[in-house]
PDB file of C-alpha atoms and ligand atoms in Angstrom:
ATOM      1  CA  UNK A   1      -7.943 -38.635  83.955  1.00 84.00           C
ATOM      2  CA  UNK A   2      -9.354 -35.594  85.268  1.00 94.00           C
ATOM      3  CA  UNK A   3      -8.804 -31.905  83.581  1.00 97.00           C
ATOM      4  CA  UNK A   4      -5.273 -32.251  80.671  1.00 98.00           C
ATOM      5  CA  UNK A   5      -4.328 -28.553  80.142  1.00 98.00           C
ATOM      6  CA  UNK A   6      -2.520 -28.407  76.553  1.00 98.00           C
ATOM      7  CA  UNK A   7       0.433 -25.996  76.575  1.00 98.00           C
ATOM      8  CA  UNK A   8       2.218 -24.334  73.631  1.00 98.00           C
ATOM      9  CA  UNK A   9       2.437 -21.815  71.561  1.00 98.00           C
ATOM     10  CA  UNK A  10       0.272 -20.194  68.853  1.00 98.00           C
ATOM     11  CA  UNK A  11       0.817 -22.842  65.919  1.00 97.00           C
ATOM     12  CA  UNK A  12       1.993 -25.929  68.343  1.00 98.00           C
ATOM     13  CA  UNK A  13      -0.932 -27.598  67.651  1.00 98.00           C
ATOM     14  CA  UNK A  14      -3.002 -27.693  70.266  1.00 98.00           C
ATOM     15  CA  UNK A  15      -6.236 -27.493  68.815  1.00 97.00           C
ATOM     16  CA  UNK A  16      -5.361 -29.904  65.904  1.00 96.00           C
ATOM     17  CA  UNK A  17      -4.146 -32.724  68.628  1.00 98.00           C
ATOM     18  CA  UNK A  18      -6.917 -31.670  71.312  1.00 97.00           C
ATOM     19  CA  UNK A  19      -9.449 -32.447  68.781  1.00 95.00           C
ATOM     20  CA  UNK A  20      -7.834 -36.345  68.328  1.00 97.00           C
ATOM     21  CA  UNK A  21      -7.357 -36.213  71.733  1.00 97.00           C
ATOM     22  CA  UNK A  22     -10.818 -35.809  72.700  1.00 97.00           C
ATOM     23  CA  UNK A  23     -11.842 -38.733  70.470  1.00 96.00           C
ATOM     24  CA  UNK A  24      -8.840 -41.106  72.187  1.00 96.00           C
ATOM     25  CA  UNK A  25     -10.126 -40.135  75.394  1.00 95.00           C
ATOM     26  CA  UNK A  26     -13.803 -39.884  74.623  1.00 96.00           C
ATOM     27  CA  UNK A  27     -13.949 -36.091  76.839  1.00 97.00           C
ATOM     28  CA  UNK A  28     -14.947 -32.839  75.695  1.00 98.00           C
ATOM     29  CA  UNK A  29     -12.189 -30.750  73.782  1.00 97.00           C
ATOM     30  CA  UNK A  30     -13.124 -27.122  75.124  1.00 98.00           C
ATOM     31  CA  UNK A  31     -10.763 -23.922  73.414  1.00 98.00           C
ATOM     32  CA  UNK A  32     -11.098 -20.639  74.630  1.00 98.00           C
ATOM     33  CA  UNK A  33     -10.432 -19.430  71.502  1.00 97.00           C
ATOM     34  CA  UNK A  34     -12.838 -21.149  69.653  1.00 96.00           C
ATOM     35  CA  UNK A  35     -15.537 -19.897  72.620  1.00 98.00           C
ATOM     36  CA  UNK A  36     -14.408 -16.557  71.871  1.00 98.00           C
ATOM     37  CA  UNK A  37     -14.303 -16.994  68.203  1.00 95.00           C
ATOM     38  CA  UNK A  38     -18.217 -19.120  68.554  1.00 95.00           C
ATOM     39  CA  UNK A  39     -19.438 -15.620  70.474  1.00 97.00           C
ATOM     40  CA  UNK A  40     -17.985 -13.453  67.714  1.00 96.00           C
ATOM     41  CA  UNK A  41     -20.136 -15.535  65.088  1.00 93.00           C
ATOM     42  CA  UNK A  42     -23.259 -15.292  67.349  1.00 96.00           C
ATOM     43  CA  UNK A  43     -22.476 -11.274  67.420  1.00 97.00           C
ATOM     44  CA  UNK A  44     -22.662 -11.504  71.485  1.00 97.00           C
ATOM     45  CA  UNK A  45     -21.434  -8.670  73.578  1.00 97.00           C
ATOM     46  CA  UNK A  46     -18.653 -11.080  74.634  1.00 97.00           C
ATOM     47  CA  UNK A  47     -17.684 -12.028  70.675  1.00 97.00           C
ATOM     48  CA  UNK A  48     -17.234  -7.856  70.240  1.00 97.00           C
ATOM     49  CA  UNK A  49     -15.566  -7.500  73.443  1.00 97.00           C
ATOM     50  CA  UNK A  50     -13.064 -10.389  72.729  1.00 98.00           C
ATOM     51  CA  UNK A  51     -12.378  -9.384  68.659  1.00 97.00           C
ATOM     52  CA  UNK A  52     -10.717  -6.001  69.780  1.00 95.00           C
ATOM     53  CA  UNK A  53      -8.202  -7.834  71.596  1.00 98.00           C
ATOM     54  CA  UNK A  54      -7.830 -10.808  69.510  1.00 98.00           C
ATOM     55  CA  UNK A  55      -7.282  -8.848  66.661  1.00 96.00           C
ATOM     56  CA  UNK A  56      -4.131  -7.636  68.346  1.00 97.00           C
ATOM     57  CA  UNK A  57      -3.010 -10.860  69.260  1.00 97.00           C
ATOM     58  CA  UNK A  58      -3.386  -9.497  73.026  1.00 98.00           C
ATOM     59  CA  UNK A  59      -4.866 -11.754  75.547  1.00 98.00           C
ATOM     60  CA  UNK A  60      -8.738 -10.945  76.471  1.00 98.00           C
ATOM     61  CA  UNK A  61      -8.827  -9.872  80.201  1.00 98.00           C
ATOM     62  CA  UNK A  62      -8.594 -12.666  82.645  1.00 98.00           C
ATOM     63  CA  UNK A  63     -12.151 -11.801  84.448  1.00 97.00           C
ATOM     64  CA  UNK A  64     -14.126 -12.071  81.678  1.00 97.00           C
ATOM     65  CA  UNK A  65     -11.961 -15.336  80.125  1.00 98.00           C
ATOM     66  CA  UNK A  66     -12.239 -17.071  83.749  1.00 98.00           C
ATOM     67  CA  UNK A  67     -15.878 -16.799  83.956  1.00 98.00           C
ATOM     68  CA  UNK A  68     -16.695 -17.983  80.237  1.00 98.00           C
ATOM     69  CA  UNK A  69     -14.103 -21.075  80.585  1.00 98.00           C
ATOM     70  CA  UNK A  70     -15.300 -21.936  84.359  1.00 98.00           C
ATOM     71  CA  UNK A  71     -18.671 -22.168  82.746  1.00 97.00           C
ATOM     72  CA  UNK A  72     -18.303 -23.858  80.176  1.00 98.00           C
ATOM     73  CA  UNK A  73     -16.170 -26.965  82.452  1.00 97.00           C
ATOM     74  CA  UNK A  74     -19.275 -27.147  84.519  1.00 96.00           C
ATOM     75  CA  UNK A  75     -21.525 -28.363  82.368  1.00 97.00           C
ATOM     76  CA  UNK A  76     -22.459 -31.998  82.451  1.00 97.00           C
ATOM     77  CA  UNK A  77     -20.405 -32.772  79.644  1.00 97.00           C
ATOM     78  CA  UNK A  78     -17.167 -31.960  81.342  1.00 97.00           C
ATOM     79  CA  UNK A  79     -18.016 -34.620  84.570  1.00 95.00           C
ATOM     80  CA  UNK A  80     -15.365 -37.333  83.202  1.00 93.00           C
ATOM     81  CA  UNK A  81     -12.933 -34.793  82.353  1.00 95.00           C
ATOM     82  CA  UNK A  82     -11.748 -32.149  79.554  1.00 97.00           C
ATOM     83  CA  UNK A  83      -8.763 -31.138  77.359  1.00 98.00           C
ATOM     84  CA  UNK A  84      -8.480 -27.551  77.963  1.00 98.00           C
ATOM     85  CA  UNK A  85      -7.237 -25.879  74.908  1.00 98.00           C
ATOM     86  CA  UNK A  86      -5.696 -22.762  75.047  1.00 98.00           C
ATOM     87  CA  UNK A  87      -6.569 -22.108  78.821  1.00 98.00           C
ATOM     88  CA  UNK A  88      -5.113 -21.064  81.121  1.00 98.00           C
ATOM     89  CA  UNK A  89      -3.012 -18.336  79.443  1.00 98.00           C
ATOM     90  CA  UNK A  90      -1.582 -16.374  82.349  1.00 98.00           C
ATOM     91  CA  UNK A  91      -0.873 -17.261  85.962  1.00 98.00           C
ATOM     92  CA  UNK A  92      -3.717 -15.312  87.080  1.00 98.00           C
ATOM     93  CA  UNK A  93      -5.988 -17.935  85.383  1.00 98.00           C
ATOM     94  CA  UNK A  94      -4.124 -21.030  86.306  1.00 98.00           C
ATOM     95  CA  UNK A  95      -4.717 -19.797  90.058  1.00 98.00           C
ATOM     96  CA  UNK A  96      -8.484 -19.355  89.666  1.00 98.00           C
ATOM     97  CA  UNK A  97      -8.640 -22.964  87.319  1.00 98.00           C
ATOM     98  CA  UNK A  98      -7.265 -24.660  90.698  1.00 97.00           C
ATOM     99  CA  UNK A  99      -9.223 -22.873  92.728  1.00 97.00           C
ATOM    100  CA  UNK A 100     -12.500 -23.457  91.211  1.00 97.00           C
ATOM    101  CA  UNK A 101     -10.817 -27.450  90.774  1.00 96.00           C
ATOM    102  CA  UNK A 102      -9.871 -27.462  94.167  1.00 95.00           C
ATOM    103  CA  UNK A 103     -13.549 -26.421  95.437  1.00 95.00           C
ATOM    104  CA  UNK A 104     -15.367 -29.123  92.977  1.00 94.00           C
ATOM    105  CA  UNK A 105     -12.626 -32.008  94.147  1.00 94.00           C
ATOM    106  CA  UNK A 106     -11.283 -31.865  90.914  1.00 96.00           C
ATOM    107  CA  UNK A 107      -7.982 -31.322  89.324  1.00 97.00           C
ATOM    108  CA  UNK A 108      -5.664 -30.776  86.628  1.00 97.00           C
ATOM    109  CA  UNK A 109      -4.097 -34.600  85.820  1.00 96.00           C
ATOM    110  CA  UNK A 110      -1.319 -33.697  83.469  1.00 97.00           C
ATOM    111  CA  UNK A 111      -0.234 -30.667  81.151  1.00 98.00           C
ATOM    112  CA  UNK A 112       1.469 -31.311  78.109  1.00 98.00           C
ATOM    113  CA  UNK A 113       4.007 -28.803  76.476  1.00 98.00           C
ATOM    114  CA  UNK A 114       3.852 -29.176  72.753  1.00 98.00           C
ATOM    115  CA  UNK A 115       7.175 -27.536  72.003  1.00 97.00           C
ATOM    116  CA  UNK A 116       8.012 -26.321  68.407  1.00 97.00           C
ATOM    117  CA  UNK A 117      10.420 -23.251  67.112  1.00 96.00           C
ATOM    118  CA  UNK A 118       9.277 -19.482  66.196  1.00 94.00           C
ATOM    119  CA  UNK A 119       9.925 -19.818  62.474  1.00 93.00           C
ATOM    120  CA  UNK A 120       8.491 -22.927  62.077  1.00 96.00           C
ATOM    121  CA  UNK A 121       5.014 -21.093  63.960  1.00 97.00           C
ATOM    122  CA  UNK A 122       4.981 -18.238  61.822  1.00 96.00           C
ATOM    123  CA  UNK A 123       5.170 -20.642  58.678  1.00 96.00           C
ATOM    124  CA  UNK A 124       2.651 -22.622  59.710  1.00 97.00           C
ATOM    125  CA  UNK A 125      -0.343 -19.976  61.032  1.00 97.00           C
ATOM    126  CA  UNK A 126      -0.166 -18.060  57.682  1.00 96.00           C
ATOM    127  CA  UNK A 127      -0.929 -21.136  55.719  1.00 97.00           C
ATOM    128  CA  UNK A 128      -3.309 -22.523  58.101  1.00 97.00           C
ATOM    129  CA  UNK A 129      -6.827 -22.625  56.724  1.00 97.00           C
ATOM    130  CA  UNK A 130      -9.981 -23.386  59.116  1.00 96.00           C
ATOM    131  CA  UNK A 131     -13.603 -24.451  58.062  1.00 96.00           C
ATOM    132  CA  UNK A 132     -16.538 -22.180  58.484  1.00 93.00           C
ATOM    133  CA  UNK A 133     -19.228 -25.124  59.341  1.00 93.00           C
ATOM    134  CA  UNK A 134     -17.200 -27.895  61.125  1.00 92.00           C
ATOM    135  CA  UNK A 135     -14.169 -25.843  62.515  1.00 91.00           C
ATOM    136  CA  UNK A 136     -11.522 -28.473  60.975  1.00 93.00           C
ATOM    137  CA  UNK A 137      -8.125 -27.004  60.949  1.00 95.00           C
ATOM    138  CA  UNK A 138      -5.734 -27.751  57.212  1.00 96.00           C
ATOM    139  CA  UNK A 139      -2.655 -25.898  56.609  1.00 97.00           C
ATOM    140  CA  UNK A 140      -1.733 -25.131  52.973  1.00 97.00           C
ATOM    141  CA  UNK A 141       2.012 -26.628  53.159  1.00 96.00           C
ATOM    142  CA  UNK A 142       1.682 -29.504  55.522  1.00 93.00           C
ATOM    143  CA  UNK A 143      -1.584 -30.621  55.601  1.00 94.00           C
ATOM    144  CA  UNK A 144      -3.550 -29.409  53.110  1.00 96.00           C
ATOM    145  CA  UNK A 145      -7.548 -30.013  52.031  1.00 97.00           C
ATOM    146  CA  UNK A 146      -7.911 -32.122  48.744  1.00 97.00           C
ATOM    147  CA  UNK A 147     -10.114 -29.785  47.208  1.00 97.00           C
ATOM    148  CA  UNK A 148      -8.557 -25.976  47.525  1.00 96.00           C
ATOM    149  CA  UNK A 149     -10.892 -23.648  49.424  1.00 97.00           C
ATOM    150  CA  UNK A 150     -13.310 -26.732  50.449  1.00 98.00           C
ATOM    151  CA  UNK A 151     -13.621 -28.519  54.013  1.00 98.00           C
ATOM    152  CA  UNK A 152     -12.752 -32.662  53.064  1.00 95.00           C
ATOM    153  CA  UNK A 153     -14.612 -33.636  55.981  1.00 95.00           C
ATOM    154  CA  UNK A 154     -17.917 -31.673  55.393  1.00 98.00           C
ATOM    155  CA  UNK A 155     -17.646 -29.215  52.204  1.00 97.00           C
ATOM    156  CA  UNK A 156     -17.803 -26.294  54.004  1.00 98.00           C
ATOM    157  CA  UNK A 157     -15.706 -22.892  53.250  1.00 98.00           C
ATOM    158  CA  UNK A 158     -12.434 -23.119  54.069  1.00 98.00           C
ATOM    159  CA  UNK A 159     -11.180 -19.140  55.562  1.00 97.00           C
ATOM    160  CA  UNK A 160      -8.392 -17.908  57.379  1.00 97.00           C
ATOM    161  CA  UNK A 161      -8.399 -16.643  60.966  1.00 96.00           C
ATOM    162  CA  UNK A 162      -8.730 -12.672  61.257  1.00 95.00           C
ATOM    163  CA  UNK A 163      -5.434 -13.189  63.540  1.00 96.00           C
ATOM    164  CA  UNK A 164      -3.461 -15.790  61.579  1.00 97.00           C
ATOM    165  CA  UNK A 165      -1.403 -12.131  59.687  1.00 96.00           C
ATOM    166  CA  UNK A 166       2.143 -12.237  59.859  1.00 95.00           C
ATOM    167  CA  UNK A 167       2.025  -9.138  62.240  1.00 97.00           C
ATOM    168  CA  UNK A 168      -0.628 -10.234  64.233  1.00 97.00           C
ATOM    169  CA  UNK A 169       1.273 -13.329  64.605  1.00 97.00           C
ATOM    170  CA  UNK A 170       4.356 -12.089  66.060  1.00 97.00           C
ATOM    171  CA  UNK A 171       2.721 -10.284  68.696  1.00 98.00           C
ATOM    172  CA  UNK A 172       0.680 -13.232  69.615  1.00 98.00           C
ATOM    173  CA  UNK A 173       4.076 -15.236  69.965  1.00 97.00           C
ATOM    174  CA  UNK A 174       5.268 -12.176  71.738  1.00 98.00           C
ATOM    175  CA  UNK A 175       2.426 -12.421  74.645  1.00 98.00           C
ATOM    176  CA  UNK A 176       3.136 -15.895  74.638  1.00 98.00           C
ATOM    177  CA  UNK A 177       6.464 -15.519  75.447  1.00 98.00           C
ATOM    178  CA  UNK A 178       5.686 -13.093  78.696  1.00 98.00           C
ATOM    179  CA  UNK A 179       2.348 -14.196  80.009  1.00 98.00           C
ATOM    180  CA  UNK A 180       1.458 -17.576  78.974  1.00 98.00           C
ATOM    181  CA  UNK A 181       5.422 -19.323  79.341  1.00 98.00           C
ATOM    182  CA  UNK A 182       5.390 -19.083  83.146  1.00 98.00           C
ATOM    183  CA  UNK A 183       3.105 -21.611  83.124  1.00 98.00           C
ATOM    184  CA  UNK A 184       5.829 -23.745  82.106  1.00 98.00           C
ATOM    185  CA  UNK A 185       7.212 -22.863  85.760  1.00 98.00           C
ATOM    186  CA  UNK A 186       4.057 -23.461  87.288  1.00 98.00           C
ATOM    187  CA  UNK A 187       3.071 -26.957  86.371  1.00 98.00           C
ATOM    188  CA  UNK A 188       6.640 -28.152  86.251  1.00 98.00           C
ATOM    189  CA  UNK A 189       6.854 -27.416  90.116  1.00 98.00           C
ATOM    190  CA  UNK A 190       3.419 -29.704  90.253  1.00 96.00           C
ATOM    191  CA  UNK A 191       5.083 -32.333  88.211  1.00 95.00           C
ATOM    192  CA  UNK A 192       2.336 -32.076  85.820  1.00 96.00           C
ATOM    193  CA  UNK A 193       4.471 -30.926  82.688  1.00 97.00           C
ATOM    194  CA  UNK A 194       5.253 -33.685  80.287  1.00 97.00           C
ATOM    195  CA  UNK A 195       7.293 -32.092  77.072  1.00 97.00           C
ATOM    196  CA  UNK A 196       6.490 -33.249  73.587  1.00 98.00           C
ATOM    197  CA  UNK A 197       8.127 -32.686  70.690  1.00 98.00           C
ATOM    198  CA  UNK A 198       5.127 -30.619  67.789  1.00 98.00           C
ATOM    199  CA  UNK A 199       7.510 -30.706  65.030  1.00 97.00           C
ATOM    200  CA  UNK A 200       6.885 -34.947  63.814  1.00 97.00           C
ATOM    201  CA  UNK A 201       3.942 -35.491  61.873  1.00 96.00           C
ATOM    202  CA  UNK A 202       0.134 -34.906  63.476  1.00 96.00           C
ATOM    203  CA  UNK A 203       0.053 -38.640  63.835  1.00 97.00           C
ATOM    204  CA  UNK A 204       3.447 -38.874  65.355  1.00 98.00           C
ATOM    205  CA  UNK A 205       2.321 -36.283  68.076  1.00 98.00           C
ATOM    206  CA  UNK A 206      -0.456 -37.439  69.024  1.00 98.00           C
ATOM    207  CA  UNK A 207       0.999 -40.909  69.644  1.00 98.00           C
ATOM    208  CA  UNK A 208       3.664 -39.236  71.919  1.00 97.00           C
ATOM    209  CA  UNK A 209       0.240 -36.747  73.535  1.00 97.00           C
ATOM    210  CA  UNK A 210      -1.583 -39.869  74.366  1.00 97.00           C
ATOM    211  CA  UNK A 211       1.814 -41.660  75.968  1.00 96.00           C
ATOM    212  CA  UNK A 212       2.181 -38.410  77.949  1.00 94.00           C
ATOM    213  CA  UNK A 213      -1.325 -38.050  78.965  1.00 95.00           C
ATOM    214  CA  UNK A 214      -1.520 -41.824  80.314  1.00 94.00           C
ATOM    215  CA  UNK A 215       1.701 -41.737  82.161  1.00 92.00           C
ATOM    216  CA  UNK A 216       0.044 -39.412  84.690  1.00 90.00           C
ATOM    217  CA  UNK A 217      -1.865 -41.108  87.686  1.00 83.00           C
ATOM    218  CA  UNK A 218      -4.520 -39.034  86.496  1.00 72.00           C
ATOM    219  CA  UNK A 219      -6.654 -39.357  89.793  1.00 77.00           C
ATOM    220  CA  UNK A 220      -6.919 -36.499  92.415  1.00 83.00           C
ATOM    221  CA  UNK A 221      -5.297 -37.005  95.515  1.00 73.00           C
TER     222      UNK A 221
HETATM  223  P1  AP5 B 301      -6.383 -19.366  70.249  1.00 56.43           P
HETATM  224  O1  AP5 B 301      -7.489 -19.654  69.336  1.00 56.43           O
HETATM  225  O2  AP5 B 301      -6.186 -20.213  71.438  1.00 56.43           O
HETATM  226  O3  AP5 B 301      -5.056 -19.271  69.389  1.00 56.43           O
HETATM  227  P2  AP5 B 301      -3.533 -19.642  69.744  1.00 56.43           P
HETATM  228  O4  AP5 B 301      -3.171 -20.038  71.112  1.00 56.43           O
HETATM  229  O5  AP5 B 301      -2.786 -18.478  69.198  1.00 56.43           O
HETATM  230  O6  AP5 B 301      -3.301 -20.972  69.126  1.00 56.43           O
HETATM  231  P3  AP5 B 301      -3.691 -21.380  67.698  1.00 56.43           P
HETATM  232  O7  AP5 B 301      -5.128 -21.795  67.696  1.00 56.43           O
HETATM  233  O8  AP5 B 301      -3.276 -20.325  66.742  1.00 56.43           O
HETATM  234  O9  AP5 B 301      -2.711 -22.613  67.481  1.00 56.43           O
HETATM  235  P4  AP5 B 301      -2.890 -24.150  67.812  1.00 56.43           P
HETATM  236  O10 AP5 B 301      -1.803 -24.521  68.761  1.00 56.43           O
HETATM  237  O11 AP5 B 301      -4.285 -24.499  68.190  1.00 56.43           O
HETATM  238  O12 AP5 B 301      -2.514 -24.775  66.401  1.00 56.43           O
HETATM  239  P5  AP5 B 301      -3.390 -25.586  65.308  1.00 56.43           P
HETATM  240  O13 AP5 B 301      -3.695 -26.958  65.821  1.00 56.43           O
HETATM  241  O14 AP5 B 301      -4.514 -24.784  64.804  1.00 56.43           O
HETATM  242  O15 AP5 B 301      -6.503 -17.846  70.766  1.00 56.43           O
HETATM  243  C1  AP5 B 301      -6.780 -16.789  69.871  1.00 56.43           C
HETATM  244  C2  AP5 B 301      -6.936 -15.500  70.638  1.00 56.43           C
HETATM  245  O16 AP5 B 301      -8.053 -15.592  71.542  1.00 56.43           O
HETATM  246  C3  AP5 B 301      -5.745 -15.097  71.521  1.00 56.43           C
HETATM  247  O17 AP5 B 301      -4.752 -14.407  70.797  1.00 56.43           O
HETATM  248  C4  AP5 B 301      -6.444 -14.211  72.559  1.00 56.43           C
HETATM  249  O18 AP5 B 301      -6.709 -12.945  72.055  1.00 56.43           O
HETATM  250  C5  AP5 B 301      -7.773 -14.922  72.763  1.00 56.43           C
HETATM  251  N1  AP5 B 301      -7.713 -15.928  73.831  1.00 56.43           N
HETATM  252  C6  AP5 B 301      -7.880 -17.277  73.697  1.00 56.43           C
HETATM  253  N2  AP5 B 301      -7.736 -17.900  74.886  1.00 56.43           N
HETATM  254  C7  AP5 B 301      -7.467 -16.925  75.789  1.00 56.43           C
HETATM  255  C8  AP5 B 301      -7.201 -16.928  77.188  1.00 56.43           C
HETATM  256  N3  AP5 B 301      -7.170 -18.082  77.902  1.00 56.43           N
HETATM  257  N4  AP5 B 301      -6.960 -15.748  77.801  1.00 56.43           N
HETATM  258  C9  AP5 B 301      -7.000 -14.583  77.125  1.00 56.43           C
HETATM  259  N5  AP5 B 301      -7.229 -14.509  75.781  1.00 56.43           N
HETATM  260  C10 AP5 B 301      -7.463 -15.667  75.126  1.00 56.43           C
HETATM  261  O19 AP5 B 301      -2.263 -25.756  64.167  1.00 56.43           O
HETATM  262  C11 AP5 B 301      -1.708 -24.625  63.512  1.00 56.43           C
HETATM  263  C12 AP5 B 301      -1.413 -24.970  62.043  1.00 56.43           C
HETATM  264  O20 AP5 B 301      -0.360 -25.946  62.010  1.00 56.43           O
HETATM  265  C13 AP5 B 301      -2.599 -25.620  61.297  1.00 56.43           C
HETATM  266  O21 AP5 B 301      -2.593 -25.182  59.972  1.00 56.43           O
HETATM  267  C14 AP5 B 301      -2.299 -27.134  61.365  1.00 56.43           C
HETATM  268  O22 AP5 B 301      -2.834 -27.828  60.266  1.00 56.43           O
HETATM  269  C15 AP5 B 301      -0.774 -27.148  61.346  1.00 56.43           C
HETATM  270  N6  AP5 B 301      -0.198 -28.262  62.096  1.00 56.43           N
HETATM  271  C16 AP5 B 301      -0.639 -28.769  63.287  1.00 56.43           C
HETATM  272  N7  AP5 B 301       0.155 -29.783  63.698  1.00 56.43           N
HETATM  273  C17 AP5 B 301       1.129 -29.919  62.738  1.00 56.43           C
HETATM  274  C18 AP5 B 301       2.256 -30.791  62.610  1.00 56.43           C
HETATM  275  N8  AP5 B 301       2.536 -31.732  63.536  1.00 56.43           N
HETATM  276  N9  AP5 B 301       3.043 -30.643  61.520  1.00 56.43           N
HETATM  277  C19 AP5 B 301       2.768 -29.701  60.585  1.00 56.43           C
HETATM  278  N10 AP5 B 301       1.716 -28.842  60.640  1.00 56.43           N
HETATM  279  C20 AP5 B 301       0.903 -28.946  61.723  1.00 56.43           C
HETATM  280 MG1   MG B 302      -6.088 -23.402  68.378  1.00 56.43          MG
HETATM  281 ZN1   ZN B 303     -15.802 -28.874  57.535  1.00 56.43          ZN
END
C-alpha cells in the first residue's frame, strides 16, 4: 500500500474513517484541512491566508495547497505510505500529486469514494462538533460525546468549525460539485476508484474502507 487518496464530499467522512484507517494500516493520516486549520491556530501567514478562503467554503489556491501537502508527504513519516485526506481537491492538484509520485517512484494505490446524499451532508456538518486539544470529530445526532461540550477521549473543549454554517456549507458542497467531482473521472480511468457506501454506521464503513483499500495490488508498477 502506497499513497490511498480518500474521496467525498464535505460530511462523507473522510476524516472520521481516515483517522481508523490510519490505525488499521499503521500510516500517517495527513488532511489538508486540518494543516490549514493547525496553521490558523499557530497564527502563520499560511493559517491567515487559508481562513479567507475557507471561510467561504472556496478552495485555497492550488500553489500554495500543493507545496504545503507535498511537504508534508515527504517527511519520514510518510515512507510506508499515507491516507491523504481531503487532497487532492481539483485536477490541477491530482496532476502535480502524480507528478511529484511519479518522480519519488511512488504512487497512489487506491482511492476510495465515500458516497453519501446532500441532505444527509448538510445534517450532519451542522451538528458536527470537533475537539480543541485532540482534534476528535462527534456529531450531535449520530455520534455524540457522553458529556455535552467535553472531548470523551481527552476532556478537551468540544467547538464547531468556523465553516460547518449552513451557508457556508452549501457553497462548500457547491465547489465540490465543480472542482473536486472530476476526480471521480480521473481515478476511475486509473482503475483506482473503489465506491463505498458513507451512509451505514462508522463501523460499518470502515469495514467496507479497509475491504476496498486491500483489494488494490497496492504496489507500484
Ligand atoms: P476540509 O477540512 O477537508 O473539509 P471538507 O472536505 O469540507 O470535509 P469535512 O472535514 O467537512 O468532512 P469529512 O468528510 O472529513 O467528514 P467528518 O469525518 O468530519 O477542508 C476545509 C476547507 O479547507 C475547504 O473548504 C478549503 O477551503 C480548504 N481546503 C482543504 N483542503 C484543500 C485543498 N486540497 N485544496 C484547496 N483548499 C482546501 O464527518 C462529518 C460529520 O459526520 C461528523 O460530525 C461525524 O461525526 C459524522 N459522521 C461521520 N461518519 C458518519 C456515519 N457513518 N454516520 C453518521 N455520522 C457520521
Ligand atoms: Mg475532514
Ligand atoms: Zn479530545
Amino acid at each position: 500500500m502506497d499513497f490511498v487518496v480518500l474521496l467525498g464530499p464535505p460530511g462523507a467522512g473522510k476524516g472520521t474513517q481516515a483517522k481508523l484507517l490510519a490505525q488499521e494500516l499503521g500510516i500517517p493520516h495527513v488532511s489538508s484541512g486540518d494543516l490549514f486549520r493547525d496553521n490558523l491556530a499557530r497564527k502563520t501567514e499560511l493559517g491567515l491566508l487559508a481562513k479567507s478562503f475557507m471561510d467561504r467554503g472556496d478552495l485555497v489556491p492550488d500553489d500554495v495547497t500543493v507545496r504545503m501537502v507535498i511537504d508534508r508527504i515527504g517527511h519520514p513519516d510518510c515512507e510506508a505510505g499515507v491516507i491523504l485526506d481531503g487532497f487532492p481537491r481539483t485536477l490541477g492538484q491530482a496532476v502535480a500529486l502524480d507528478d511529484a509520485l511519479v518522480a519519488a517512484g511512488r504512487c497512489v494505490s487506491v482511492a476510495p469514494l465515500i458516497q453519501v446524499p446532500d441532505d444527509v451532508l448538510m445534517d450532519r456538518l451542522t451538528a458536527r462538533r470537533i475537539c480543541r486539544q485532540c482534534g476528535a470529530v462527534f456529531n450531535l445526532v449520530s455520534n455524540p460525546p457522553e458529556v455535552p461540550g467535553v472531548c470523551g477521549e481527552c476532556q478537551g473543549e468540544l467547538y464547531q468549525r468556523d465553516d460547518d454554517n449552513s451557508e457556508t456549507v452549501r457553497n462548500r458542497l457547491y465547489t465540490y460539485y465543480r472542482d473536486t467531482a472530476p476526480l471521480i473521472g480521473y481515478y476511475f480511468a486509473r482503475k483506482l476508484l473503489v465506491e463505498v457506501d458513507g451512509q451505514q454506521s462508522i463501523d460499518d464503513v470502515q469495514t467496507a474502507l479497509v475491504a476496498a483499500v486491500r483489494s488494490m495490488p497496492g504496489d507500484c508498477q
